[in-house]
Each structure stands twice: as structure tokens, then as C-alpha cells.
Coordinates of C-alpha atoms in Angstrom, one line a residue:
X22 CA -0.2 0.1 0.0
X23 CA 1.4 3.3 -1.0
X24 CA 2.4 5.7 1.7
X25 CA 0.7 9.2 1.6
X26 CA 3.0 12.2 1.4
X27 CA 3.1 15.3 3.8
X28 CA 0.8 17.2 1.4
X29 CA -1.7 14.4 1.3
X30 CA -1.8 14.2 5.1
X31 CA -1.8 17.7 5.5
X32 CA -4.9 18.1 3.4
X33 CA -6.6 15.2 5.2
X34 CA -5.9 17.1 8.6
X35 CA -7.4 20.2 7.3
X36 CA -10.4 18.6 5.9
X37 CA -11.1 16.9 9.0
X38 CA -10.6 20.0 11.2
X39 CA -13.6 21.5 9.0
X40 CA -16.0 18.6 9.7
X41 CA -18.4 19.1 12.6
X42 CA -18.3 16.5 15.4
X43 CA -21.8 15.4 15.2
X44 CA -23.5 12.6 16.7
X45 CA -24.1 9.7 14.3
X46 CA -27.6 8.9 15.1
X47 CA -30.0 11.9 13.9
X48 CA -29.6 15.4 13.2
X49 CA -32.6 15.8 15.2
X50 CA -31.1 13.9 18.4
X51 CA -30.8 16.0 21.9
X52 CA -28.0 13.6 22.6
X53 CA -24.4 15.2 23.6
X54 CA -22.0 16.1 20.8
X55 CA -19.2 14.0 19.9
X56 CA -16.9 16.7 21.3
X57 CA -18.0 16.0 24.7
X58 CA -18.1 12.3 24.5
X59 CA -15.2 11.4 22.5
X60 CA -12.8 9.2 23.9
X61 CA -10.0 11.6 24.9
X62 CA -7.7 9.7 27.3
X63 CA -10.1 7.1 28.5
X64 CA -8.8 3.4 28.2
X65 CA -12.0 1.7 27.4
X66 CA -14.3 3.3 24.4
X67 CA -16.7 2.2 22.1
X68 CA -17.3 3.1 18.5
X69 CA -19.4 5.9 18.0
X70 CA -20.0 5.8 14.3
X71 CA -22.0 3.3 11.9
X72 CA -18.6 1.8 10.7
X73 CA -15.0 2.9 11.8
X74 CA -12.1 2.0 9.6
X75 CA -9.2 0.8 11.4
X76 CA -6.2 2.5 9.9
X77 CA -2.6 1.0 9.8
X78 CA -1.2 4.2 10.5
X79 CA -2.3 8.1 10.6
X80 CA 0.4 8.5 8.3
X81 CA -1.0 6.2 5.6
X82 CA -4.2 8.0 5.5
X83 CA -4.9 9.5 2.0
X84 CA -6.9 12.4 0.7
X85 CA -9.6 10.1 -0.6
X86 CA -10.3 8.6 2.7
X87 CA -11.7 11.7 4.2
X88 CA -15.0 10.8 4.4
X89 CA -14.2 7.6 6.4
X90 CA -12.6 9.6 9.2
X91 CA -15.4 11.8 10.3
X92 CA -18.5 11.7 12.9
X93 CA -20.9 11.1 11.3
X94 CA -19.1 8.8 8.9
X95 CA -20.1 8.9 5.4
X96 CA -19.1 5.1 4.3
X97 CA -21.0 5.2 1.1
X98 CA -19.5 8.5 0.2
X99 CA -16.1 7.1 0.8
X100 CA -16.9 4.1 -1.7
X101 CA -18.0 6.6 -4.5
X102 CA -15.0 8.8 -3.8
X103 CA -12.6 5.6 -4.7
X104 CA -15.0 4.1 -7.1
X105 CA -13.2 5.6 -10.4
X106 CA -9.8 4.0 -9.3
X107 CA -9.5 0.3 -8.6
X108 CA -6.1 0.9 -6.9
X109 CA -7.8 3.2 -4.5
X110 CA -10.0 0.4 -3.2
X111 CA -7.1 -2.3 -3.4
X112 CA -4.8 -0.1 -1.4
X113 CA -7.0 1.0 1.4
X114 CA -4.4 1.4 4.2
X115 CA -6.4 -0.6 7.0
X116 CA -6.9 -4.0 7.7
X117 CA -10.2 -4.3 9.5
X118 CA -13.3 -2.1 10.7
X119 CA -15.6 -2.0 13.9
X120 CA -19.0 -1.7 14.3
X121 CA -21.2 0.8 16.3
X122 CA -21.0 0.1 20.0
X123 CA -18.2 -2.0 19.7
X124 CA -15.6 -2.0 22.5
X125 CA -12.1 -1.2 22.1
X126 CA -8.9 -0.7 24.4
X127 CA -6.8 2.4 23.8
X128 CA -3.2 1.7 24.1
X129 CA -1.7 4.9 22.8
X130 CA -2.6 8.2 21.1
X131 CA -1.2 10.9 18.9
X132 CA -2.0 13.8 17.2
X133 CA -1.4 14.3 13.5
X134 CA -2.0 17.4 11.6
X135 CA -4.3 18.8 14.5
X136 CA -6.2 15.7 14.6
X137 CA -6.2 13.3 18.0
X138 CA -5.9 9.6 16.9
X139 CA -6.1 6.5 19.0
X140 CA -4.4 3.2 18.6
X141 CA -6.8 0.6 19.9
X142 CA -7.3 -3.2 20.1
X143 CA -10.8 -4.1 18.7
X144 CA -12.3 -6.8 20.9
X145 CA -14.5 -9.5 19.3
X146 CA -11.6 -9.9 16.5
X147 CA -9.3 -12.5 17.4
X148 CA -5.8 -12.5 16.0
X149 CA -2.5 -13.9 16.8
X150 CA -1.2 -10.2 16.5
X151 CA -2.5 -9.2 19.8
X152 CA -4.1 -11.6 22.4
X153 CA -6.6 -8.4 23.4
X154 CA -7.8 -8.0 20.0
X155 CA -7.3 -6.4 16.6
X156 CA -4.8 -3.8 16.4
X157 CA -4.8 -0.4 14.6
X158 CA -5.7 3.3 14.7
X159 CA -8.8 5.4 14.7
X160 CA -9.7 9.0 14.8
X161 CA -10.4 9.6 18.5
X162 CA -13.6 11.7 17.1
X163 CA -15.0 8.3 16.1
X164 CA -14.9 6.9 19.7
X165 CA -17.0 7.7 22.7
X166 CA -16.5 7.0 26.5
X167 CA -20.1 7.1 27.3
X168 CA -21.7 3.7 27.3
X169 CA -25.2 3.9 29.2
X170 CA -26.3 0.6 30.6
X171 CA -29.6 -0.5 29.0
X172 CA -32.7 -0.1 30.6
X173 CA -34.8 -2.9 32.2
X174 CA -37.4 -4.6 29.8
X175 CA -34.5 -4.6 26.7
X176 CA -33.0 -7.8 25.2
X177 CA -29.8 -7.6 22.9
X178 CA -30.3 -8.0 19.5
X179 CA -28.4 -7.6 16.4
X180 CA -29.0 -6.2 12.9
X181 CA -29.9 -9.0 10.6
X182 CA -30.4 -7.3 7.2
X183 CA -27.4 -6.5 5.3
X184 CA -27.6 -2.8 6.5
X185 CA -30.6 -1.1 8.3
X186 CA -31.8 2.3 8.7
X187 CA -32.1 3.5 12.3
X188 CA -34.0 7.0 13.2
X189 CA -34.0 9.4 16.3
X190 CA -37.8 9.3 16.2
X191 CA -40.9 7.1 15.1
X192 CA -42.0 10.0 13.1
X193 CA -38.9 9.8 11.1
X194 CA -38.8 6.2 10.9
X195 CA -42.5 6.4 9.4
X196 CA -41.4 9.0 7.0
X197 CA -38.4 7.0 5.5
X198 CA -36.1 10.2 5.2
X199 CA -32.8 8.4 5.7
X200 CA -30.6 11.3 4.3
X201 CA -32.1 13.7 6.7
X202 CA -32.9 11.9 10.0
X203 CA -31.4 8.5 10.1
X204 CA -28.2 6.3 10.1
X205 CA -27.5 3.1 8.1
X206 CA -26.1 0.5 10.4
X207 CA -24.3 -2.6 9.4
X208 CA -25.2 -6.1 9.6
X209 CA -24.3 -7.6 13.2
X210 CA -24.3 -4.2 14.9
X211 CA -25.4 -5.1 18.5
X212 CA -28.2 -2.9 20.3
X213 CA -30.1 -3.0 23.5
X214 CA -33.8 -3.4 22.1
X215 CA -37.3 -3.3 23.4
X216 CA -40.6 -3.4 22.1
X217 CA -42.7 -0.1 21.3
X218 CA -46.4 -0.1 22.5
X219 CA -49.0 -0.2 20.0
X220 CA -46.6 -0.4 17.1
X221 CA -45.3 -4.1 16.5
X222 CA -43.6 -3.6 13.3
X223 CA -41.1 -1.0 15.3
X224 CA -38.6 -1.6 17.9
X225 CA -36.8 1.0 20.0
X226 CA -32.9 0.3 20.4
X227 CA -30.6 2.4 22.6
X228 CA -27.5 4.5 21.3
X229 CA -24.0 4.6 23.3
X230 CA -25.6 7.3 25.0
X231 CA -28.7 6.1 26.1
X232 CA -30.9 8.0 23.5
X233 CA -33.5 5.9 21.6
X234 CA -33.0 4.8 17.9
X235 CA -36.0 3.2 16.2
X236 CA -36.0 0.5 13.6
X237 CA -38.2 -1.7 11.7
X238 CA -39.0 -5.0 13.5
X239 CA -37.5 -7.1 11.0
X240 CA -34.1 -5.6 10.8
X241 CA -33.1 -7.0 14.2
X242 CA -33.4 -10.3 15.8
X243 CA -31.7 -12.1 18.9
X244 CA -28.4 -13.9 18.2
X245 CA -29.2 -17.8 18.4
X246 CA -28.0 -19.7 21.5
X247 CA -27.9 -23.0 20.0
X248 CA -29.2 -25.1 17.4
X249 CA -27.0 -23.2 14.8
X250 CA -26.3 -25.3 11.7
X251 CA -24.1 -25.3 8.5
X252 CA -27.1 -24.7 6.6
X253 CA -27.6 -21.4 8.8
X254 CA -24.1 -20.3 8.0
X255 CA -24.8 -20.6 4.1
X256 CA -28.2 -18.8 4.6
X257 CA -26.7 -16.0 6.1
X258 CA -23.7 -15.7 3.7
X259 CA -26.4 -15.5 0.8
X260 CA -27.5 -12.1 2.1
X261 CA -24.4 -10.6 0.4
X262 CA -24.3 -11.9 -2.8
X263 CA -23.7 -9.3 -5.1
X264 CA -22.1 -7.2 -2.5
X265 CA -18.8 -5.4 -3.7
X266 CA -15.4 -6.7 -2.2
X267 CA -13.7 -3.9 0.2
X268 CA -10.2 -4.7 1.4
X269 CA -10.7 -4.6 5.3
X270 CA -14.3 -4.6 5.2
X271 CA -16.1 -6.2 8.0
X272 CA -19.5 -4.3 7.4
X273 CA -22.7 -5.0 5.3
X274 CA -21.4 -2.1 3.3
X275 CA -18.4 -4.3 1.6
X276 CA -16.5 -7.3 3.1
X277 CA -12.9 -8.6 2.3
X278 CA -13.0 -12.6 2.1
X279 CA -12.1 -13.3 6.0
X280 CA -14.4 -10.3 7.0
X281 CA -17.5 -12.1 5.5
X282 CA -16.6 -15.4 6.9
X283 CA -16.0 -14.0 10.5
X284 CA -19.0 -11.7 10.6
X285 CA -21.4 -14.3 9.5
X286 CA -20.1 -16.7 12.2
X287 CA -20.5 -13.7 14.6
X288 CA -23.9 -13.1 13.7
X289 CA -24.9 -16.6 14.4
X290 CA -23.1 -16.5 18.0
X291 CA -19.8 -17.7 17.2
X292 CA -16.3 -15.9 17.4
X293 CA -14.1 -17.0 14.9
X294 CA -10.6 -15.3 13.9
X295 CA -10.5 -12.1 11.9
X296 CA -8.3 -13.0 9.1
X297 CA -7.9 -15.9 6.5
X298 CA -4.5 -17.7 7.8
X299 CA -5.6 -17.8 11.6
X300 CA -9.3 -19.1 10.7
X301 CA -7.4 -22.1 8.8
X302 CA -5.1 -22.4 11.8
X303 CA -8.2 -22.6 14.3
X304 CA -8.6 -26.2 12.8
X305 CA -5.2 -27.5 13.9
X306 CA -5.5 -26.1 17.5
X307 CA -4.1 -22.7 16.7
X308 CA -7.2 -20.4 17.2
X309 CA -6.1 -17.0 18.9
X310 CA -7.2 -15.9 22.1
X311 CA -11.0 -15.4 22.0
X312 CA -11.7 -17.5 19.3
X313 CA -13.7 -21.0 18.9
X314 CA -11.4 -23.8 18.0
X315 CA -12.4 -26.0 14.9
X316 CA -11.6 -29.2 13.3
X317 CA -9.3 -29.5 10.3
X318 CA -11.1 -31.0 7.2
X319 CA -8.8 -32.1 4.6
X320 CA -10.7 -34.0 1.7
X321 CA -13.4 -32.4 -0.6
X322 CA -15.5 -35.6 -0.1
X323 CA -15.8 -34.7 3.8
X324 CA -16.9 -31.1 3.5
X325 CA -20.1 -29.7 4.8
X326 CA -21.9 -26.9 4.4
X327 CA -20.7 -24.0 6.7
X328 CA -17.3 -25.2 6.5
X329 CA -14.6 -22.5 6.1
X330 CA -12.6 -23.3 3.0
X331 CA -8.8 -22.2 3.1
X332 CA -7.1 -21.6 -0.6
X333 CA -3.3 -20.5 -1.0
X334 CA 0.1 -22.2 -2.2
X335 CA 0.3 -24.2 1.4
X336 CA -1.3 -24.7 4.6
X337 CA 1.1 -21.9 6.0
X338 CA 0.1 -19.4 3.2
X339 CA -3.7 -19.5 3.2
X340 CA -4.6 -16.2 1.5
X341 CA -8.2 -16.6 0.8
X342 CA -11.3 -18.2 2.4
X343 CA -14.9 -18.9 1.5
X344 CA -18.1 -20.8 2.9
X345 CA -18.8 -24.1 1.6
X346 CA -22.3 -24.2 0.3
X347 CA -22.5 -27.9 -1.0
X348 CA -22.6 -29.4 -4.4
X349 CA -24.7 -28.0 -7.2
X350 CA -26.9 -30.0 -9.3
X351 CA -23.9 -31.3 -11.6
X352 CA -22.0 -32.4 -8.4
X353 CA -19.5 -29.6 -8.3
X354 CA -18.4 -28.3 -5.1
X355 CA -19.5 -24.8 -4.6
X356 CA -18.7 -22.0 -2.0
X357 CA -19.8 -18.4 -1.2
X358 CA -16.9 -15.8 -1.0
X359 CA -15.9 -12.3 -1.5
X360 CA -13.3 -12.6 -4.0
X361 CA -11.3 -9.8 -4.7
X362 CA -11.2 -6.0 -5.4
X363 CA -13.1 -4.9 -8.2
X364 CA -15.4 -8.0 -8.1
X365 CA -18.5 -9.0 -6.0
X366 CA -19.4 -11.7 -3.4
X367 CA -20.4 -14.8 -5.4
X368 CA -21.3 -18.2 -5.4
X369 CA -19.0 -20.4 -7.6
X370 CA -16.9 -23.7 -7.9
X371 CA -14.2 -24.1 -5.5
X372 CA -12.1 -25.6 -8.4
X373 CA -11.4 -21.9 -9.5
X374 CA -8.7 -21.7 -6.4
X375 CA -6.0 -23.9 -4.8
X376 CA -7.8 -25.8 -2.0
X377 CA -5.6 -26.4 0.9
X378 CA -8.3 -27.6 3.4
X379 CA -11.1 -26.4 5.5
X380 CA -12.3 -25.6 9.1
X381 CA -15.4 -26.9 10.8
X382 CA -16.5 -24.6 13.3
X383 CA -20.0 -26.0 13.7
X384 CA -20.4 -29.9 14.6
X385 CA -17.0 -30.4 15.4

């Protein structure tokens, strides 16, 4: 990934300085601004934008990344800014993302061109790189130290649609005016939720600061606690057929290969490693801290739907993963995967890539 030069870094800093630190739920929300709620020295903080890109280093950020650095964040605008050049999307200077409300631990801070940055580890994304979580940098303005305790009568649910719009009022939800009064949240974003009296098609979720966010009932559901099958994994993955690949993506706006597999499993209540090689290694007793262990499958004939397939030049160089679907009506083994920059999530034969084995996380 190319390093940004000084001029690019200064431009990004100047643009970020001009962006107001607004709350990410609704322009009409009465909640405190991010200026008062940002991390600012706290060790435990929470993601306060719909999706926070976790960057390799503030020095690597490019001018085209400006829309991914703000609060509220503009992920679709960031995609649009990169649409004209596949190299911009291929060379995103980050390796993962974190969803709204996700917990991070701040391990360092720095100021770059007037912008405060936090070095964090993202919990819930196991990696051998750090036992605490996935490491990287995020603008302090995209985090908050506020995390109100969920009120009684709520249950924990996650977004089950690829993305879902949440609104600061029931009136805004009914009006369906996302550009003016709502925020688009990703699949697998977790909220404390309660029903709305007299409105069975609506649920009330809670933002980090305790203010309400209203969703359509069908966009959220409880995470399964038992009885999950490989077919369930396949069904979740199929929701994203046609979604554009994004290097580092772990959100319903765009996934990379291991972002898709890890988030599908997470949404079904199972935490597996974030990246391809660790997902494969988890089948041989090599799961990093916080991850489920799996079972190694070496033969194509032994595969079951939901198995995480590994591809690469060897078992120690797994560079791509997918989810086994089963055999099609011609007997060809098929998988769902997010292939590469410039392509979209698709169902295709395994034979298109060098198969080195699989990890079975369900039914092992």
C-alpha cells in the first residue's frame, strides 16, 4: 500500500478539522455531541459511528479517505470517492473495521495535523497479532467513552439485514427519510432493544449515550444461543451475494473474504478469527485467544455446508477463504466468497482456487 506524502496528510487533517463533530444517530437527536463524548484519554471506549475503519497508521491515510474519518461517517461517500480507481480500493491503508457500539481498548494516542488519533485493539476480532484484539488506529472523534447501561425490559439483538436504517424518532422512521434523519447501520451491529407499545412493526434500540434509535422490527433479531447449523451459515452468507468486495471490510457495506466469514459466524453467536490464515489454523488447535476452536477437514469429499474453506499455496500460506455451500445439481462443490477488489460476493466452484483444506467450526 503506498504511503501518503506530507501534502496529502495535511490536506486530510485540514478537511477533518472542518467537519463538525456531530452525533451519528440523527441530526435531530438531543444527545451530547461527540466533542463532549469522545474518548479523550479514556482506556475503554466504544465505536460511535456506524462503521469505523481501523487504519494501519495515521501516516498512511490518503485524501480520498476523508469521508471515512468523520463523525458522522460517510461510508458510502467514501466508496463513491474511490469508485473511479480500483487501485484506491485495493490499497486501503487499513486491515479491519469496527461496528457501532463495539468495545475497544486504547493503548496509545498521537496527534497528526491537529487530529487526535487513538491506537486501539478491537475486541471480538481474534488475531494472533495481539491477544487482546485486533490492533490499529482510529480518529478519537469516532469513539466515545459514554456507554449507558441498558434499561430494564431490553434484550440484546443484532442487525440481521445487510444494512438497516435507524432513526431518532418514530416519526422519522415512518417518513423514511434516511438522508435527513437516520443512520445506516451494518449487519451484526448490536443494540439493547425493546418493543414499542402499539407498534409491533417497530423496535426501540439504545444508542451509546442512551438515546433511542427506532428500527423496523424485521431488521433486528436475537443472536441464536443453540441449534445453529452449517445451513444457517450458508443462509446468512447468501444475504450478501452481489455485495462489492472491500479490502479490510467487516460490514454490510463491503466485505473482504475473511471479513465475510468472520461476521457471518459472529452473527450466529460464534466468534472465529478475523483473518484468513488464523481461520484456517483454528482447525489445527491454533485458534488465537478469544476464538472458537475448529476441526481440520482435508478432503473435498468430507466437506459440509458452513465449513470455512482455505485457499493458498500451502497450509502455512492461506490467502483466501470462503464458505462451503455443498454440491450443485451437477455434483460440483460450490462456495460463497468475497473474491477480490473489483468483484462481488458470489457463489462459485471451489475448483477456481487452490484448495488446501477447511476448518469446521460447527459440528466438530
